[in-house]
Coordinates of N, CA and C in Angstrom, one line a residue:
M1 N -42.6 21.7 -4.4 CA -42.2 23.0 -4.2 C -40.9 23.7 -5.0
K2 N -40.7 24.6 -5.6 CA -39.7 25.1 -6.1 C -38.9 26.0 -5.2
L3 N -37.6 25.9 -5.0 CA -36.8 26.7 -4.0 C -35.7 27.4 -4.9
F4 N -35.5 28.6 -4.5 CA -34.5 29.4 -5.1 C -33.3 29.2 -3.9
D5 N -32.0 29.8 -4.3 CA -31.0 30.2 -3.4 C -30.9 28.9 -2.5
E6 N -30.9 27.6 -2.9 CA -30.7 26.5 -2.2 C -29.3 26.3 -1.7
G7 N -29.1 25.7 -0.6 CA -27.8 25.5 0.0 C -26.9 24.5 -0.9
I8 N -25.7 24.4 -0.5 CA -24.9 23.5 -1.0 C -25.2 21.9 -0.7
K9 N -24.9 21.2 -1.6 CA -25.3 19.7 -1.2 C -24.7 19.3 0.0
I10 N -25.2 18.6 1.1 CA -24.5 18.0 2.2 C -24.9 16.5 2.2
T11 N -24.3 15.7 3.1 CA -24.2 14.4 3.2 C -25.0 14.0 4.4
K12 N -25.4 12.7 4.3 CA -26.0 12.2 5.7 C -25.0 12.4 6.9
E13 N -23.9 12.1 6.5 CA -22.8 12.2 7.5 C -22.7 13.7 8.1
D14 N -22.9 14.7 7.3 CA -22.8 16.2 7.8 C -24.1 16.3 8.8
I15 N -25.2 15.7 8.3 CA -26.4 16.0 9.0 C -26.2 15.3 10.5
L16 N -25.6 13.9 10.5 CA -25.4 13.2 11.6 C -24.4 14.1 12.6
E17 N -23.5 14.7 12.0 CA -22.6 15.5 12.8 C -23.3 16.8 13.5
F18 N -24.2 17.3 12.8 CA -24.9 18.4 13.3 C -25.8 17.9 14.3
E19 N -26.5 16.9 14.1 CA -27.4 16.4 15.1 C -26.7 16.0 16.5
E20 N -25.6 15.5 16.2 CA -24.6 15.2 17.4 C -24.3 16.6 18.1
K21 N -23.9 17.5 17.5 CA -23.5 18.8 18.1 C -24.6 19.4 18.7
L22 N -26.0 19.3 18.3 CA -27.1 19.7 19.0 C -27.8 18.8 20.0
N23 N -27.3 17.6 20.1 CA -27.7 16.5 21.0 C -29.3 16.3 20.5
T24 N -29.6 16.2 19.5 CA -30.9 16.0 18.8 C -31.1 15.0 17.7
K25 N -32.2 14.8 17.3 CA -32.5 13.8 16.2 C -33.5 14.4 15.3
F26 N -33.2 14.7 13.9 CA -34.2 15.4 13.1 C -35.1 14.3 12.5
P27 N -36.3 14.7 12.4 CA -37.3 13.8 11.6 C -36.7 13.3 10.4
E28 N -37.1 12.2 10.0 CA -36.5 11.6 8.7 C -37.0 12.5 7.5
A29 N -38.2 13.0 7.5 CA -38.7 13.8 6.4 C -37.9 15.2 6.4
Y30 N -37.6 15.5 7.5 CA -36.6 16.9 7.4 C -35.2 16.5 6.8
V31 N -34.8 15.3 7.2 CA -33.3 15.0 6.8 C -33.5 14.6 5.3
D32 N -34.6 14.1 4.6 CA -34.8 13.8 3.3 C -34.8 15.2 2.6
F33 N -35.4 16.2 3.3 CA -35.5 17.6 2.8 C -34.0 18.2 2.7
L34 N -33.3 18.2 3.6 CA -32.0 18.8 3.7 C -31.1 18.0 2.6
L35 N -31.2 16.6 2.5 CA -30.5 16.0 1.5 C -30.8 16.4 0.0
E36 N -32.0 16.7 -0.1 CA -32.6 17.0 -1.6 C -32.2 18.6 -1.9
S37 N -32.5 19.4 -0.8 CA -32.3 20.7 -1.4 C -31.5 21.7 -0.3
N38 N -31.3 21.2 0.9 CA -30.5 22.0 1.9 C -31.0 23.5 2.1
G39 N -32.2 23.6 2.2 CA -32.9 25.0 2.5 C -33.1 25.8 1.2
G40 N -33.5 27.0 1.4 CA -33.7 27.9 0.4 C -34.8 28.9 0.6
T41 N -35.2 29.5 -0.5 CA -36.4 30.4 -0.7 C -37.6 29.8 -1.5
P42 N -38.6 29.7 -1.0 CA -39.8 29.2 -1.8 C -40.0 30.0 -2.8
E43 N -40.7 29.6 -4.1 CA -41.0 30.3 -5.1 C -42.1 31.4 -4.5
E44 N -42.9 30.9 -3.7 CA -43.9 31.8 -3.2 C -44.2 31.4 -1.7
D45 N -44.4 32.4 -0.8 CA -44.6 32.3 0.5 C -45.4 31.0 0.8
L46 N -45.1 30.2 1.9 CA -46.3 29.0 2.3 C -46.9 29.4 3.4
A47 N -48.3 29.8 3.2 CA -49.0 30.1 4.3 C -49.8 29.0 4.9
F48 N -50.0 28.9 6.1 CA -50.7 27.9 6.8 C -51.2 28.1 8.0
D49 N -52.3 27.8 8.5 CA -53.0 27.8 9.8 C -52.6 26.8 10.9
F50 N -52.6 27.1 12.1 CA -52.3 26.1 13.3 C -53.1 26.6 14.4
I51 N -53.2 25.7 15.3 CA -53.9 25.8 16.7 C -52.7 26.0 17.8
D52 N -52.8 27.2 18.3 CA -51.9 27.5 19.4 C -52.3 26.8 20.7
I53 N -51.6 25.7 21.1 CA -52.1 24.9 22.2 C -52.1 25.5 23.6
A54 N -51.4 26.6 23.6 CA -51.6 27.6 24.9 C -52.9 28.3 25.1
S55 N -53.3 28.8 23.9 CA -54.5 29.6 24.0 C -55.7 29.0 23.3
N56 N -55.4 27.9 22.5 CA -56.5 27.1 21.8 C -57.2 27.9 20.7
K57 N -56.3 28.9 20.3 CA -56.8 29.7 19.3 C -56.1 29.4 17.9
K58 N -56.8 29.6 16.8 CA -56.3 29.5 15.5 C -55.4 30.7 15.3
N59 N -54.1 30.5 14.7 CA -53.1 31.3 14.0 C -52.8 31.2 12.9
S60 N -52.3 32.1 12.1 CA -51.8 32.0 10.6 C -50.4 32.6 10.7
T61 N -49.7 31.9 9.7 CA -48.2 32.2 9.5 C -47.8 31.9 8.2
D62 N -46.6 32.3 7.9 CA -46.0 31.9 6.6 C -44.5 31.5 6.6
I63 N -44.1 30.7 5.8 CA -42.6 30.4 5.6 C -42.1 31.1 4.5
R64 N -41.1 32.0 4.8 CA -40.5 32.7 3.6 C -39.1 32.2 3.2
E65 N -38.5 31.4 4.2 CA -37.1 30.9 4.0 C -36.9 29.5 4.7
F66 N -36.3 28.8 4.2 CA -35.8 27.3 5.0 C -34.3 27.5 5.2
Y67 N -33.9 27.3 6.5 CA -32.6 27.5 6.6 C -31.6 26.6 6.2
I68 N -30.4 27.2 5.8 CA -29.5 26.4 4.9 C -28.2 25.9 6.0
F69 N -27.8 24.9 5.8 CA -26.7 24.4 6.6 C -25.5 24.1 5.8
Y70 N -24.3 24.4 6.4 CA -23.1 24.3 5.6 C -22.0 23.5 6.6
P71 N -21.3 22.6 5.9 CA -20.4 21.8 6.6 C -19.2 22.8 7.0
E72 N -18.7 22.3 8.1 CA -17.6 23.1 8.9 C -16.5 23.5 7.5
G73 N -16.1 24.7 7.6 CA -15.1 25.2 6.7 C -15.6 26.1 5.5
E74 N -17.0 26.0 5.4 CA -17.5 26.7 4.4 C -18.0 28.1 5.0
S75 N -18.1 29.0 4.1 CA -18.6 30.2 4.7 C -20.0 30.1 4.7
S76 N -20.7 30.6 6.0 CA -22.0 30.1 6.2 C -22.8 30.9 7.3
M77 N -24.1 30.6 7.2 CA -25.0 31.2 8.3 C -24.9 30.2 9.7
M78 N -24.8 28.8 9.3 CA -24.9 28.0 10.3 C -23.8 26.9 9.9
I79 N -23.0 26.6 10.8 CA -21.8 25.6 10.6 C -22.0 24.3 11.4
L80 N -22.2 23.3 10.4 CA -22.5 21.9 11.0 C -21.2 21.5 12.0

């Protein structure tokens, strides 16, 4: 998948710091994604279907942008 407007490169330490602040652990595949591209805008919208477990009905959605993380001190939308 080609992304435009990717975020600045971040490190594993940046991600660990953010996980600690959120008291959570990201899946390894998401960590790999952040290390490779740190978010951005897909070349084309990513459409997919899913089953809503509350209603057991099929829903459709798309992804137009992946969130970008910035280490503390950088101008940002989300500060690690």
